[in-house]
């Protein structure tokens, strides 16, 4: 009998395992606000300002802040949307 893969979402347990595995993988990639600024190509203290305005989810490690790639992506999608260009005249 063939074994089921972990991506088989018919079993709720497998879905929960996938969720927590993704969460831990994201947590492992957390970074400082300065490194996050460089990672997304923003000027210095942009991510730190978002943390202080409570726009982005963060982790506190002692007195330091850390953000994850998923939190950065959610913040970029919500607050840093690209400006839509004006339509070309037809």
mmCIF file of C-alpha atoms in Angstrom, residues 7-87:
data_model
loop_
_atom_site.group_PDB
_atom_site.id
_atom_site.type_symbol
_atom_site.label_atom_id
_atom_site.label_comp_id
_atom_site.label_asym_id
_atom_site.label_seq_id
_atom_site.Cartn_x
_atom_site.Cartn_y
_atom_site.Cartn_z
ATOM 1 C CA UNK A 7 0.366 17.367 1.405
ATOM 2 C CA UNK A 8 -2.769 15.200 1.393
ATOM 3 C CA UNK A 9 -5.194 17.640 3.034
ATOM 4 C CA UNK A 10 -8.052 15.153 3.398
ATOM 5 C CA UNK A 11 -6.830 14.434 6.910
ATOM 6 C CA UNK A 12 -7.127 17.489 9.232
ATOM 7 C CA UNK A 13 -4.070 16.303 11.156
ATOM 8 C CA UNK A 14 -1.916 16.588 8.038
ATOM 9 C CA UNK A 15 -3.205 20.098 7.386
ATOM 10 C CA UNK A 16 -2.324 21.083 10.936
ATOM 11 C CA UNK A 17 1.150 19.578 10.613
ATOM 12 C CA UNK A 18 1.706 21.519 7.380
ATOM 13 C CA UNK A 19 0.531 24.743 9.025
ATOM 14 C CA UNK A 20 2.913 24.413 11.964
ATOM 15 C CA UNK A 21 5.809 23.302 9.748
ATOM 16 C CA UNK A 22 5.353 26.435 7.614
ATOM 17 C CA UNK A 23 5.085 28.576 10.746
ATOM 18 C CA UNK A 24 8.328 27.166 12.185
ATOM 19 C CA UNK A 25 10.145 27.545 8.872
ATOM 20 C CA UNK A 26 9.061 31.196 8.708
ATOM 21 C CA UNK A 27 10.055 31.788 12.341
ATOM 22 C CA UNK A 28 13.498 30.341 11.648
ATOM 23 C CA UNK A 29 14.044 33.021 8.966
ATOM 24 C CA UNK A 30 13.260 35.988 11.251
ATOM 25 C CA UNK A 31 15.526 39.013 10.897
ATOM 26 C CA UNK A 32 16.239 42.384 12.457
ATOM 27 C CA UNK A 33 14.481 45.501 11.110
ATOM 28 C CA UNK A 34 17.764 46.710 9.604
ATOM 29 C CA UNK A 35 18.267 43.427 7.743
ATOM 30 C CA UNK A 36 14.599 43.482 6.679
ATOM 31 C CA UNK A 37 15.070 46.981 5.194
ATOM 32 C CA UNK A 38 17.941 45.662 3.102
ATOM 33 C CA UNK A 39 16.009 42.491 2.220
ATOM 34 C CA UNK A 40 13.068 44.414 0.730
ATOM 35 C CA UNK A 41 15.133 47.333 -0.623
ATOM 36 C CA UNK A 42 13.685 50.088 1.576
ATOM 37 C CA UNK A 43 15.543 52.988 3.167
ATOM 38 C CA UNK A 44 16.870 52.666 6.693
ATOM 39 C CA UNK A 45 14.372 52.468 9.603
ATOM 40 C CA UNK A 46 11.332 51.836 7.378
ATOM 41 C CA UNK A 47 10.515 48.486 8.992
ATOM 42 C CA UNK A 48 11.335 49.797 12.476
ATOM 43 C CA UNK A 49 8.861 52.640 11.908
ATOM 44 C CA UNK A 50 6.213 50.124 10.847
ATOM 45 C CA UNK A 51 6.873 48.148 14.032
ATOM 46 C CA UNK A 52 6.504 51.265 16.164
ATOM 47 C CA UNK A 53 3.236 52.157 14.392
ATOM 48 C CA UNK A 54 2.087 48.543 14.995
ATOM 49 C CA UNK A 55 1.538 47.975 11.257
ATOM 50 C CA UNK A 56 3.622 44.799 11.119
ATOM 51 C CA UNK A 57 3.695 41.663 13.252
ATOM 52 C CA UNK A 58 6.980 41.269 15.093
ATOM 53 C CA UNK A 59 8.743 39.201 17.726
ATOM 54 C CA UNK A 60 10.572 40.727 20.646
ATOM 55 C CA UNK A 61 13.908 39.102 21.451
ATOM 56 C CA UNK A 62 15.090 40.788 24.639
ATOM 57 C CA UNK A 63 15.184 44.457 23.707
ATOM 58 C CA UNK A 64 15.456 43.711 19.951
ATOM 59 C CA UNK A 65 12.671 43.402 17.398
ATOM 60 C CA UNK A 66 12.561 40.693 14.739
ATOM 61 C CA UNK A 67 10.242 40.186 11.772
ATOM 62 C CA UNK A 68 9.611 37.188 9.541
ATOM 63 C CA UNK A 69 9.400 37.074 5.733
ATOM 64 C CA UNK A 70 5.658 36.306 5.873
ATOM 65 C CA UNK A 71 5.029 39.298 8.161
ATOM 66 C CA UNK A 72 7.039 41.473 5.750
ATOM 67 C CA UNK A 73 5.018 40.218 2.784
ATOM 68 C CA UNK A 74 1.717 40.901 4.568
ATOM 69 C CA UNK A 75 2.890 44.400 5.527
ATOM 70 C CA UNK A 76 4.089 45.157 1.995
ATOM 71 C CA UNK A 77 0.797 43.994 0.539
ATOM 72 C CA UNK A 78 -1.299 46.057 2.945
ATOM 73 C CA UNK A 79 0.716 49.267 3.390
ATOM 74 C CA UNK A 80 3.242 49.489 0.570
ATOM 75 C CA UNK A 81 1.085 48.870 -2.489
ATOM 76 C CA UNK A 82 2.631 50.034 -5.746
ATOM 77 C CA UNK A 83 1.158 53.176 -7.217
ATOM 78 C CA UNK A 84 -1.035 52.312 -10.183
ATOM 79 C CA UNK A 85 0.002 54.316 -13.260
ATOM 80 C CA UNK A 86 -2.540 56.470 -15.015
ATOM 81 C CA UNK A 87 -4.098 54.658 -17.962
#
